[in-house]
Short mmCIF file of N, CA and C in Angstrom, two decimals:
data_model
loop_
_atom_site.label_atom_id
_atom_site.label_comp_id
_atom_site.label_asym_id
_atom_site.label_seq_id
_atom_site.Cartn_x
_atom_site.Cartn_y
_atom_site.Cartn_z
N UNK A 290 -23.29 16.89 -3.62
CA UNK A 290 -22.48 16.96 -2.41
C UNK A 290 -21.32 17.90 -2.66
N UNK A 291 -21.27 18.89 -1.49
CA UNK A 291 -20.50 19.66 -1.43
C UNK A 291 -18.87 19.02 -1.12
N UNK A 292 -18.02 18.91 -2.12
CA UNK A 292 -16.41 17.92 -1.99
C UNK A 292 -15.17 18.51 -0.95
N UNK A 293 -15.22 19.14 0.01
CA UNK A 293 -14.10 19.81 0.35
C UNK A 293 -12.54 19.21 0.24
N UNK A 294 -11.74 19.47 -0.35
CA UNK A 294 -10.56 18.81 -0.27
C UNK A 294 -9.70 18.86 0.92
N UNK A 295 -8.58 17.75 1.04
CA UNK A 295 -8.07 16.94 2.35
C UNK A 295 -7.12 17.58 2.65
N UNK A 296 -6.24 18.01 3.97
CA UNK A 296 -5.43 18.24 3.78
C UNK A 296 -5.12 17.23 4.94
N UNK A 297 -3.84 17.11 4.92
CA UNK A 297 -2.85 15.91 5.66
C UNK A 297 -1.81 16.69 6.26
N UNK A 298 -1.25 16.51 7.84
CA UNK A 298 0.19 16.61 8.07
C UNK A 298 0.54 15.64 8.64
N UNK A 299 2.12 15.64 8.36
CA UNK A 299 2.89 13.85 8.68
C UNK A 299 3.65 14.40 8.94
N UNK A 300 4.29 13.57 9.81
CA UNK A 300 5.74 13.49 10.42
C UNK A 300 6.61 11.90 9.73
N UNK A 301 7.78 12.01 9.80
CA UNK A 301 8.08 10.50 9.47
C UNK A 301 9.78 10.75 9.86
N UNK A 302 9.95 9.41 10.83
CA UNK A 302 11.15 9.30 10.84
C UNK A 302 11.90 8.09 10.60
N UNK A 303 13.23 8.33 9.95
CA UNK A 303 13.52 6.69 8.92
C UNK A 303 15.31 7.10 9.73
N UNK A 304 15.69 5.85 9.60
CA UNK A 304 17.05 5.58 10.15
C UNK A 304 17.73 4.62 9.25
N UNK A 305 19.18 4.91 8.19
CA UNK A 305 19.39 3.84 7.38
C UNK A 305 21.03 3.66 7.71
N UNK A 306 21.12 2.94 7.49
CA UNK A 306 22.70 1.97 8.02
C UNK A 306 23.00 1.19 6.54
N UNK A 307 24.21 1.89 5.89
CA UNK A 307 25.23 0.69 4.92
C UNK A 307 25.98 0.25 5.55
N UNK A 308 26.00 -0.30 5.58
CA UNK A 308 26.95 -1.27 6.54
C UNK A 308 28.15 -1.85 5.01
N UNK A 309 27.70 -2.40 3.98
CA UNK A 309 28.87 -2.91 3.53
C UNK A 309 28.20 -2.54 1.92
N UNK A 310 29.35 -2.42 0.84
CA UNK A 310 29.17 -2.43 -0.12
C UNK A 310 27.50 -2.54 -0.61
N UNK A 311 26.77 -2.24 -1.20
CA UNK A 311 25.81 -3.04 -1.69
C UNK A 311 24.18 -3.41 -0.72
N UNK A 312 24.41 -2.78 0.64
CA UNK A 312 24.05 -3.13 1.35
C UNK A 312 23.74 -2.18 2.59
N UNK A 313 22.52 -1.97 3.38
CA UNK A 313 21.87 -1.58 4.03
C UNK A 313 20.79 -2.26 5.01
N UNK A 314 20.47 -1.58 6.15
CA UNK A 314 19.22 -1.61 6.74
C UNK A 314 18.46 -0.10 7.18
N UNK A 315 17.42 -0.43 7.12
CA UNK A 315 16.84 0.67 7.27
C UNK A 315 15.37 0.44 8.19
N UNK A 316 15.09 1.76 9.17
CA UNK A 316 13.44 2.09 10.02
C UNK A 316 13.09 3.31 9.85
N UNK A 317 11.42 2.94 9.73
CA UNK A 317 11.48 4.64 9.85
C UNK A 317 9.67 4.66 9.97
N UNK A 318 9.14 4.99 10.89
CA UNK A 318 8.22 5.67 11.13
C UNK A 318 6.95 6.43 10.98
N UNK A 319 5.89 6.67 10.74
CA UNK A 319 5.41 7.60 10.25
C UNK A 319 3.88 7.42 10.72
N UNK A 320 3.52 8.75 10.79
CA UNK A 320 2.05 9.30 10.91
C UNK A 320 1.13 10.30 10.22
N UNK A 321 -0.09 10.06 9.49
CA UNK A 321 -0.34 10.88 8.76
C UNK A 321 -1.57 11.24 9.64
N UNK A 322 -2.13 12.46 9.48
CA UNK A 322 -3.05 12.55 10.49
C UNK A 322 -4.05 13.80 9.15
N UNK A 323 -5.23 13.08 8.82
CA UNK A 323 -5.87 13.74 7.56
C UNK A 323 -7.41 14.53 7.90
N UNK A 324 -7.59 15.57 7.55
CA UNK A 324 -8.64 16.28 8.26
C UNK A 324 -9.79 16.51 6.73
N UNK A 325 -10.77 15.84 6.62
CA UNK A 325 -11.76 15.62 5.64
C UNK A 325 -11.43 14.94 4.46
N UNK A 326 -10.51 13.38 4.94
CA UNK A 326 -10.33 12.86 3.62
C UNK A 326 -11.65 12.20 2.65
N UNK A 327 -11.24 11.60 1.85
CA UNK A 327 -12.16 11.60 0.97
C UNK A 327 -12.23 9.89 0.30
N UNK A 328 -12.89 9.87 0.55
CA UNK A 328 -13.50 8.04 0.59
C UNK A 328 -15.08 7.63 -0.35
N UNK A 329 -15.11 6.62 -1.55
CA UNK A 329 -16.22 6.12 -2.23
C UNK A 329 -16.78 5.90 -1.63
N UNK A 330 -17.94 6.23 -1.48
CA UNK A 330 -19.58 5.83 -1.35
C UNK A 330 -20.48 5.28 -2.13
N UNK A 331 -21.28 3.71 -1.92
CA UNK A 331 -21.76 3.15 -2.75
C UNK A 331 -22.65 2.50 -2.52
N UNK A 332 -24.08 2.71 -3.00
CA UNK A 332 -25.63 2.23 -1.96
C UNK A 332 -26.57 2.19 -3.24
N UNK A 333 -27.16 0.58 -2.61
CA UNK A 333 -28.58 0.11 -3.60
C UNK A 333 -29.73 0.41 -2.73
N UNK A 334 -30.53 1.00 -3.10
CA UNK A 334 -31.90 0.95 -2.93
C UNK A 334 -33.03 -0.13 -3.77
N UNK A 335 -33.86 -0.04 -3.09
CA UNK A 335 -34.92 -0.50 -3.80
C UNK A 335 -36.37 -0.11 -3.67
N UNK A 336 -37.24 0.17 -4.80
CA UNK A 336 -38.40 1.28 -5.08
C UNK A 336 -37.99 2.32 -4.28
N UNK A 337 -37.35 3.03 -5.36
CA UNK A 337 -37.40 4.30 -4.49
C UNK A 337 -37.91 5.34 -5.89
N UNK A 338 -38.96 6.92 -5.57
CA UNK A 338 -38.95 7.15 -6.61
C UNK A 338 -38.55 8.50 -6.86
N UNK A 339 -38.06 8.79 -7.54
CA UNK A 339 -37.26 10.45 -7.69
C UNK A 339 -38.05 10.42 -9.05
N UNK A 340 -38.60 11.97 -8.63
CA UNK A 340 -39.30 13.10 -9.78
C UNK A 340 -40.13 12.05 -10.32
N UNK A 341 -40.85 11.47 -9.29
CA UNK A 341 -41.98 10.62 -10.02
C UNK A 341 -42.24 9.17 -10.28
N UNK A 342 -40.87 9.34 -10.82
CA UNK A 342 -40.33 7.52 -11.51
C UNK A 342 -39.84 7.05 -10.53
N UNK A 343 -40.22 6.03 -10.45
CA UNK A 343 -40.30 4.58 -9.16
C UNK A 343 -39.19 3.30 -10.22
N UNK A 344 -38.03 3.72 -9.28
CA UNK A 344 -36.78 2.36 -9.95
C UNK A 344 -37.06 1.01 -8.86
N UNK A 345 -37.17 0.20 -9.37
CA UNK A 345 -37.20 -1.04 -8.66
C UNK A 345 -35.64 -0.94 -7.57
N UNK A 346 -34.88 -1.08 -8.22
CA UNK A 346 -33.24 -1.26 -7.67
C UNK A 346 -32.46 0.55 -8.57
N UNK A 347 -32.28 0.78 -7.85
CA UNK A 347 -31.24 2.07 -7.60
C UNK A 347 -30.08 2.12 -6.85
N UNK A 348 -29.12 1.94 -8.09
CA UNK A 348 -27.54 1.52 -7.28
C UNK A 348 -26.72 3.10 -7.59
N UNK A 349 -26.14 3.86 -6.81
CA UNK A 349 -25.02 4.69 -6.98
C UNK A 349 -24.68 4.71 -5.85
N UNK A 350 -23.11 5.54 -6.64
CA UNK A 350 -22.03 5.67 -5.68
C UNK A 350 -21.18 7.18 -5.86
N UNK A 351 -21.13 7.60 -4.89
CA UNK A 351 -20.43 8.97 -4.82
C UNK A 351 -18.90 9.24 -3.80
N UNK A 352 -17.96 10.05 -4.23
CA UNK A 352 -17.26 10.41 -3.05
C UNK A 352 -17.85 11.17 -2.12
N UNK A 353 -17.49 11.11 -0.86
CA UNK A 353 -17.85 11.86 -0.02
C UNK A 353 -16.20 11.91 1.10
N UNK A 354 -16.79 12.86 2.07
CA UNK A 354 -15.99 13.65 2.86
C UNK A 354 -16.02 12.46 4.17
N UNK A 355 -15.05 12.65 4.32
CA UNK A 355 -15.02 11.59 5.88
C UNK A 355 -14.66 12.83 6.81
N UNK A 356 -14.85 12.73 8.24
CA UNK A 356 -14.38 13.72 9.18
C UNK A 356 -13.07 13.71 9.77
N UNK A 357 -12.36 12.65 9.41
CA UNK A 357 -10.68 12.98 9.38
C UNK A 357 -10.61 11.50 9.62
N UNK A 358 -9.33 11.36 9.35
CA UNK A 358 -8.13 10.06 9.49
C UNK A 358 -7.20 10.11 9.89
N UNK A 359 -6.75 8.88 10.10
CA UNK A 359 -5.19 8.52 10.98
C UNK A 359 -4.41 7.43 10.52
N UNK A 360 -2.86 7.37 9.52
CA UNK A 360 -2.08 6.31 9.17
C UNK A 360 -1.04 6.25 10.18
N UNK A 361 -1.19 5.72 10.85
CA UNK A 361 0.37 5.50 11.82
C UNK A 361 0.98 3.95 11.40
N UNK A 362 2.18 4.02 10.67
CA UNK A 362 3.01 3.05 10.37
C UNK A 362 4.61 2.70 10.90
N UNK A 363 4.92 1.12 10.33
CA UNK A 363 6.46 0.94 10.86
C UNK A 363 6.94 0.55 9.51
N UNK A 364 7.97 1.09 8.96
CA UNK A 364 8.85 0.45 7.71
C UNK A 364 9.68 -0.18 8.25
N UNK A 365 9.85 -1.68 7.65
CA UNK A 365 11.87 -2.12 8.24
C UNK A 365 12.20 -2.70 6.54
N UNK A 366 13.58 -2.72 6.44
CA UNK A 366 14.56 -2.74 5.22
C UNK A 366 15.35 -3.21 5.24
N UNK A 367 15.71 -4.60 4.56
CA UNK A 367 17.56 -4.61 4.78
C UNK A 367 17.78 -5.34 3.73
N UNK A 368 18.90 -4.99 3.38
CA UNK A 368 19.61 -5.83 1.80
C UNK A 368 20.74 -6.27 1.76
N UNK A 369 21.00 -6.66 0.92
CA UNK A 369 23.12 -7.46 1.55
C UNK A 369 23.13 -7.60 -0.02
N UNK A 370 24.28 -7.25 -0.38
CA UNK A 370 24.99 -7.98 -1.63
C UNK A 370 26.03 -8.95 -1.53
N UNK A 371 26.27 -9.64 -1.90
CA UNK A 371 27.72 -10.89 -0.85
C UNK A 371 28.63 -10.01 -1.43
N UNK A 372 29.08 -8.90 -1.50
CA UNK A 372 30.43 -8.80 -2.15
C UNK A 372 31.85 -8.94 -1.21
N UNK A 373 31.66 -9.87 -0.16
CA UNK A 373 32.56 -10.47 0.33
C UNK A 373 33.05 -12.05 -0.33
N UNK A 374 31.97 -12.72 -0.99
CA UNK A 374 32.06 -13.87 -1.92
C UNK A 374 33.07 -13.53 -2.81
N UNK A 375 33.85 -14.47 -3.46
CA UNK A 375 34.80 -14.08 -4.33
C UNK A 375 34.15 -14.40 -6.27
N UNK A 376 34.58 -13.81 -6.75
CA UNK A 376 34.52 -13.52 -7.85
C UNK A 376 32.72 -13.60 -8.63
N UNK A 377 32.42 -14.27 -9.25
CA UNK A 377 31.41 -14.27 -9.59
C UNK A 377 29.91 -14.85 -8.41
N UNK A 378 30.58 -15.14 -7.26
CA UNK A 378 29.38 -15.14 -6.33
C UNK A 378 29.34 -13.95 -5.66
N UNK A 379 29.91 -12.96 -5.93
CA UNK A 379 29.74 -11.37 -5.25
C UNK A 379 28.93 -10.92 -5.62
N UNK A 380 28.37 -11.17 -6.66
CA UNK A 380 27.00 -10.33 -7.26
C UNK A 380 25.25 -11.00 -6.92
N UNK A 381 25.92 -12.22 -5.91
CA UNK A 381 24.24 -12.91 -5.79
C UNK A 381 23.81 -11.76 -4.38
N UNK A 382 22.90 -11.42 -3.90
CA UNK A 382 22.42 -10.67 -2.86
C UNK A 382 20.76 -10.70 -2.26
N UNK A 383 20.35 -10.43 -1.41
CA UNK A 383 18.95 -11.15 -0.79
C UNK A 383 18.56 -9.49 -0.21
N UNK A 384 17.13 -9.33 -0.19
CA UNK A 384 16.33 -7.96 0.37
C UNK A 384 15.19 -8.65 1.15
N UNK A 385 14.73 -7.65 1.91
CA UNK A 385 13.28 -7.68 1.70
C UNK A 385 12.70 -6.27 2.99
N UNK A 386 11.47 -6.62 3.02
CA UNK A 386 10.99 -5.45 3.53
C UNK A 386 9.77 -5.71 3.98
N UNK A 387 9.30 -5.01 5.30
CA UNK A 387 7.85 -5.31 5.58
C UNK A 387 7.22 -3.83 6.74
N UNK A 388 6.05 -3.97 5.94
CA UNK A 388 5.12 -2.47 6.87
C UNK A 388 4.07 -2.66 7.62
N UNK A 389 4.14 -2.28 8.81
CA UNK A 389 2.67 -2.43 9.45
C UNK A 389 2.04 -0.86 9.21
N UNK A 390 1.26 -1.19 9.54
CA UNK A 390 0.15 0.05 9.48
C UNK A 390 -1.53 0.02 10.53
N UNK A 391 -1.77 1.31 11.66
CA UNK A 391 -2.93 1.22 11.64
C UNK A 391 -3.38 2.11 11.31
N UNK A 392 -4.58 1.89 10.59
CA UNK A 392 -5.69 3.52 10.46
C UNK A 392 -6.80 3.38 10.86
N UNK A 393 -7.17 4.26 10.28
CA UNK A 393 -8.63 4.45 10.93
C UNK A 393 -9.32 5.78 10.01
N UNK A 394 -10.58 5.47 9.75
CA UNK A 394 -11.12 6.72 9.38
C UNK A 394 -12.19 7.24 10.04
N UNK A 395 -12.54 8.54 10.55
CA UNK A 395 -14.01 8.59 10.95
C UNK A 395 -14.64 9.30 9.76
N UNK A 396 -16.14 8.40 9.51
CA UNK A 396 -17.23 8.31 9.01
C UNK A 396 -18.24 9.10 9.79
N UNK A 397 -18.75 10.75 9.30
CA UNK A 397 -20.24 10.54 9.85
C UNK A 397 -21.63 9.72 10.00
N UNK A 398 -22.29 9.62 10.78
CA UNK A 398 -23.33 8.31 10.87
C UNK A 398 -22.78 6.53 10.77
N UNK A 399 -21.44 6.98 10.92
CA UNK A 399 -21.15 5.41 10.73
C UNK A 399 -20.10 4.81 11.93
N UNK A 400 -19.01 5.91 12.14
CA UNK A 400 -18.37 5.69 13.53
C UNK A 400 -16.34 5.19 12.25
N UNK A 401 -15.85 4.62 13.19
CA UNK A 401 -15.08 4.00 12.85
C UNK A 401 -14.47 3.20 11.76
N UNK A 402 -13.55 3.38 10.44
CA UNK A 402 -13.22 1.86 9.68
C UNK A 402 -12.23 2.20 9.44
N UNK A 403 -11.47 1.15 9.00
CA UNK A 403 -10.05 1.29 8.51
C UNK A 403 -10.12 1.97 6.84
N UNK A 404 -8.81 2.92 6.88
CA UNK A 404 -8.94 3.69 6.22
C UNK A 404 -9.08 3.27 4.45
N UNK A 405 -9.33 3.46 3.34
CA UNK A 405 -9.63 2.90 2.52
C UNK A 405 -8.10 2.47 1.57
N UNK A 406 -8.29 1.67 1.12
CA UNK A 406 -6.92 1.22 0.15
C UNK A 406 -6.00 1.20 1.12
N UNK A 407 -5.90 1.08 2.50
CA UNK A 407 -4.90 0.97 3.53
C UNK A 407 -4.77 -0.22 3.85
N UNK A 408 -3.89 -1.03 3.58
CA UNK A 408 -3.41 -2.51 4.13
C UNK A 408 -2.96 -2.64 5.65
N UNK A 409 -3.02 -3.31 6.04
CA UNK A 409 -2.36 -3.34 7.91
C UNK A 409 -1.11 -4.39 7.48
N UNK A 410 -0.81 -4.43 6.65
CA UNK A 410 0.64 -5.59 6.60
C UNK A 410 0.90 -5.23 4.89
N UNK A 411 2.24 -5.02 4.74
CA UNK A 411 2.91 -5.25 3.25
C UNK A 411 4.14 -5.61 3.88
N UNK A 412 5.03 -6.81 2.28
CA UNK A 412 6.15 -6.97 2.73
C UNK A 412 6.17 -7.57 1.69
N UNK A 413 7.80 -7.70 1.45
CA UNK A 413 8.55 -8.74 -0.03
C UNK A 413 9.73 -8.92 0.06
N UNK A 414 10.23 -9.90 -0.70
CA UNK A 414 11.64 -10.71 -0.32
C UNK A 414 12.21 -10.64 -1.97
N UNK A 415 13.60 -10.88 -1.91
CA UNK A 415 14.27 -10.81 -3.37
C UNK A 415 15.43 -11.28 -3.06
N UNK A 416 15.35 -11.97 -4.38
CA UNK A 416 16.91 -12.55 -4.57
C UNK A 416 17.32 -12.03 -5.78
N UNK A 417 18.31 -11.48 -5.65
CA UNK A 417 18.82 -10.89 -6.86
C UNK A 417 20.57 -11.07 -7.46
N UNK A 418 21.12 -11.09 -8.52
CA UNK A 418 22.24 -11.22 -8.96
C UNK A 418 22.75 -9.68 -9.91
N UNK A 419 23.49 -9.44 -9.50
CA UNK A 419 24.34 -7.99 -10.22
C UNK A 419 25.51 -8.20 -10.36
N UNK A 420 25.70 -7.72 -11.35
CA UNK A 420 27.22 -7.67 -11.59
C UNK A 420 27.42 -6.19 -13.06
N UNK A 421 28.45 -6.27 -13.46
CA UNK A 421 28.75 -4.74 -14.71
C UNK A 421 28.03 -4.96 -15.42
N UNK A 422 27.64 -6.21 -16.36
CA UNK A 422 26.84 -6.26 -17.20
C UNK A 422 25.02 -7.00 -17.02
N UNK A 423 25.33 -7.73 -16.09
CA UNK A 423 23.73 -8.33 -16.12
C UNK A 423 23.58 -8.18 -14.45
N UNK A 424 21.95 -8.00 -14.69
CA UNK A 424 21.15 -7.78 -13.60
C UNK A 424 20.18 -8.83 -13.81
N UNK A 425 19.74 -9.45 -12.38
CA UNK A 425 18.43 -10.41 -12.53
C UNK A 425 17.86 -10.37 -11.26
N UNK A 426 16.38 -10.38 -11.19
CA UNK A 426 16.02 -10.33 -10.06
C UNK A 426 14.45 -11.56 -9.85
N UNK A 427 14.54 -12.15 -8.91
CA UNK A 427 13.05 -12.88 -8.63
C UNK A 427 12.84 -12.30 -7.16
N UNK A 428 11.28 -11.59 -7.30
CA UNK A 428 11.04 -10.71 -6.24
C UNK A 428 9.05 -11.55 -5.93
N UNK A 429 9.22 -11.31 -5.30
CA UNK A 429 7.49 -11.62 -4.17
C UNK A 429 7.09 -10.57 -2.90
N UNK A 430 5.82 -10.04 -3.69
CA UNK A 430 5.16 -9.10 -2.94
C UNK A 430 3.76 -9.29 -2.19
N UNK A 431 3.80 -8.76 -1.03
CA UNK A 431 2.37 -9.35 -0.47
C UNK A 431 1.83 -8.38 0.15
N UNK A 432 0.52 -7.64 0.03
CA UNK A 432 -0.21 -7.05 -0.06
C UNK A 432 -1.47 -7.47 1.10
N UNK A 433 -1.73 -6.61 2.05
CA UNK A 433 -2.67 -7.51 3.17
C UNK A 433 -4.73 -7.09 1.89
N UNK A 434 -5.24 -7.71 2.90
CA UNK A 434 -6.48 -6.80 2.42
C UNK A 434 -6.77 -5.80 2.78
N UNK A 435 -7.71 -5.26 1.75
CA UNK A 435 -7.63 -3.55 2.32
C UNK A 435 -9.20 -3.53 1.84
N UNK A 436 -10.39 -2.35 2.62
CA UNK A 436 -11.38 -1.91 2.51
C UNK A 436 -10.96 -0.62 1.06
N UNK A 437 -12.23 -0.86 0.42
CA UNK A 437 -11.87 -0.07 -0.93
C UNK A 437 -13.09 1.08 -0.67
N UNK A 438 -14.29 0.76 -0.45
CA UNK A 438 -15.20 1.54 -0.24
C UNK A 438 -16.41 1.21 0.69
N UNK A 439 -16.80 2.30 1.25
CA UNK A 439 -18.19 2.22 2.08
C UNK A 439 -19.65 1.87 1.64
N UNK A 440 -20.51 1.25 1.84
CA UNK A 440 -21.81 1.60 1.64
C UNK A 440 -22.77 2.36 2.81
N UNK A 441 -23.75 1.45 2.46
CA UNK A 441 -25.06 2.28 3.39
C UNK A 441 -24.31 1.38 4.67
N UNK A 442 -23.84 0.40 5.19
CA UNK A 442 -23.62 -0.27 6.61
C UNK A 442 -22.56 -1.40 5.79
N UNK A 443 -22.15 -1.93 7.31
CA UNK A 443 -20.85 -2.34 7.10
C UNK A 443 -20.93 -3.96 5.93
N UNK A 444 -21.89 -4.54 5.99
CA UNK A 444 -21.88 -5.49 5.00
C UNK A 444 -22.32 -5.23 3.44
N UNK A 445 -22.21 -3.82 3.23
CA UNK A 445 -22.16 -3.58 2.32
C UNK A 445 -21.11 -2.81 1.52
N UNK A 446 -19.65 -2.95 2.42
CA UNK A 446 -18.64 -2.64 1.84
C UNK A 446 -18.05 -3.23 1.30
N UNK A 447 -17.45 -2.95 0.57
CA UNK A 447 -16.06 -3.65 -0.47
C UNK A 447 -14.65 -3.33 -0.14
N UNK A 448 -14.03 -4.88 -0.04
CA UNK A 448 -12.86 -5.12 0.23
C UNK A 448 -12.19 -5.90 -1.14
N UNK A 449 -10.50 -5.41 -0.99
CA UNK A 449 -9.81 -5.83 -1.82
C UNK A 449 -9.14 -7.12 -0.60
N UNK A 450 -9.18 -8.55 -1.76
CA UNK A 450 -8.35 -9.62 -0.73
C UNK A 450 -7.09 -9.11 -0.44
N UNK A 451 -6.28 -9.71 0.16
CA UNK A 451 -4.77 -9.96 -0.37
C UNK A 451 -4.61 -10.24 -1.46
N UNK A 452 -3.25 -9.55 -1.55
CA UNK A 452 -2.65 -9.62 -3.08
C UNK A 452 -1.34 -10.29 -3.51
N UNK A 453 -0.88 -10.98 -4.01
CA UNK A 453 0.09 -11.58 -4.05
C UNK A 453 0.62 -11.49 -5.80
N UNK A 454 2.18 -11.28 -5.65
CA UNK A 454 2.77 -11.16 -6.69
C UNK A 454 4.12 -11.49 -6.92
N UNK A 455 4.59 -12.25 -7.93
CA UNK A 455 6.00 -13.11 -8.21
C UNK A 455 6.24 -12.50 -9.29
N UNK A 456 7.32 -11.65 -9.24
CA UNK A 456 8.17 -10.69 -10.66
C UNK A 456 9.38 -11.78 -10.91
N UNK A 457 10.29 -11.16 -11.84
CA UNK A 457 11.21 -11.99 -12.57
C UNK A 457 11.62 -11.01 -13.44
N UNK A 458 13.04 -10.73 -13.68
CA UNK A 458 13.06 -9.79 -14.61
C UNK A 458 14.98 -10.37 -14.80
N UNK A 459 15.71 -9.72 -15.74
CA UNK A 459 16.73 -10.47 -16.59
C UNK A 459 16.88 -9.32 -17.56
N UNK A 460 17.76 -8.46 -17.21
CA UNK A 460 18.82 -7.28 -18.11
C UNK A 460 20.23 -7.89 -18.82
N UNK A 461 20.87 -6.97 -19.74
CA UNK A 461 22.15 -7.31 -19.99
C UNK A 461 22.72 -6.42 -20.96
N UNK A 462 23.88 -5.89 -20.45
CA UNK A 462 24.30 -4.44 -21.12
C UNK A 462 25.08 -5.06 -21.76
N UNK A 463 24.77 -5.01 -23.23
CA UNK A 463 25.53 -5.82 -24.54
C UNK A 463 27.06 -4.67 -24.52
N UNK A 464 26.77 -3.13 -24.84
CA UNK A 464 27.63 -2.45 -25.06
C UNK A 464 28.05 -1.20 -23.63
N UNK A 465 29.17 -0.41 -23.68
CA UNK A 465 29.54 0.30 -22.87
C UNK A 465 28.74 1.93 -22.68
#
C-alpha cells in the first residue's frame, strides 16, 4: 500500500483569566480538519491461499490512508491557590479540567467512525499544596474510550475502555 502522508490545518482559540495569585481560568476551542490521515488496519481471514499455500487463519494488519478527518473540541480550566488563607493554609489549592471532543473519520468502503485514539470526554481534578519548599499533589485523570483500530467491519474493531488514573507525588527543596 501506497502511504501518503497527512496533512492537518487547525484553528484554535483559548481565552485565560488570572484572576488572583496562583490562579486562573481558562477556554479555548479548536478544530482540526485532516486530509488522508492515517489509521491501523487489522483483518483475519480464513483459508485463504497466497502463492499456493492455503493458511487456515490469516491475521494482518496494516496502516492505511483514511480520506480525511475532523477533531472539533472544547477545553475548560480553572485553578485557585487560597493565597488569601493566612499563613500555612495559603499554599493548599484545587484544579481541574475537562474536554469534549467530536470526530469523525472517513473510511473508504466503510463510511463513518470516530477518529482513532480520540476520546469524546477527558477531564481531572487536583488537590494540591505549595509552598517555598514543598510541593504535593493528589491528581485523578479520566480518559473516555477511544476506537484504536479498524478491521474488515465494525465488530471487528478495537477499542481502548476508559481509563482511569490516581497520581500522588511529594517534593521538598532541602537546600537554596
Amino acid at each position: 500500500i501506497d502511504l501518503k502522508p497527512y496533512i492537518s490545518d487547525n484553528i484554535d482559540f483559548s481565552f485565560e483569566w488570572y484572576f488572583a495569585p496562583g490562579s486562573m481560568v481558562s477556554a479555548g476551542l479548536f478544530h482540526k480538519s485532516i486530509k488522508d490521515p492515517i489509521f491501523g488496519f487489522a483483518e483475519t481471514r480464513t483459508n485463504v491461499t497466497i502463492e499456493g499455500r492455503t493458511y487456515q487463519t490469516l491475521r494482518y494488519s496494516q496502516p492505511r490512508n483514511a480520506d480525511k478527518g475532523e477533531i472539533t473540541g472544547l477545553e475548560l480550566a480553572y485553578q485557585q491557590q487560597f493565597a488569601f488563607l493566612p499563613g500555612f493554609w495559603s499554599g493548599f489549592g484545587v484544579a481541574g479540567n475537562v474536554t469534549f471532543t467530536d470526530s469523525e473519520l472517513i473510511v473508504p468502503d466503510r463510511g463513518e467512525t470516530p477518529f482513532p485514539a480520540q476520546s469524546d470526554l477527558l477531564w481531572g481534578a487536583q488537590i494540591f499544596y505549595q509552598n517555598d519548599r514543598l510541593e504535593a499533589a493528589l491528581s485523578y485523570h479520566h480518559t473516555g474510550k477511544a476506537i484504536q483500530g479498524l478491521g474488515g467491519d465494525v465488530e471487528a474493531d478495537t477499542w481502548d475502555d476508559d481509563y482511569r488514573r490516581l497520581d500522588a507525588k511529594i517534593s521538598y527543596r532541602i537546600t537554596d
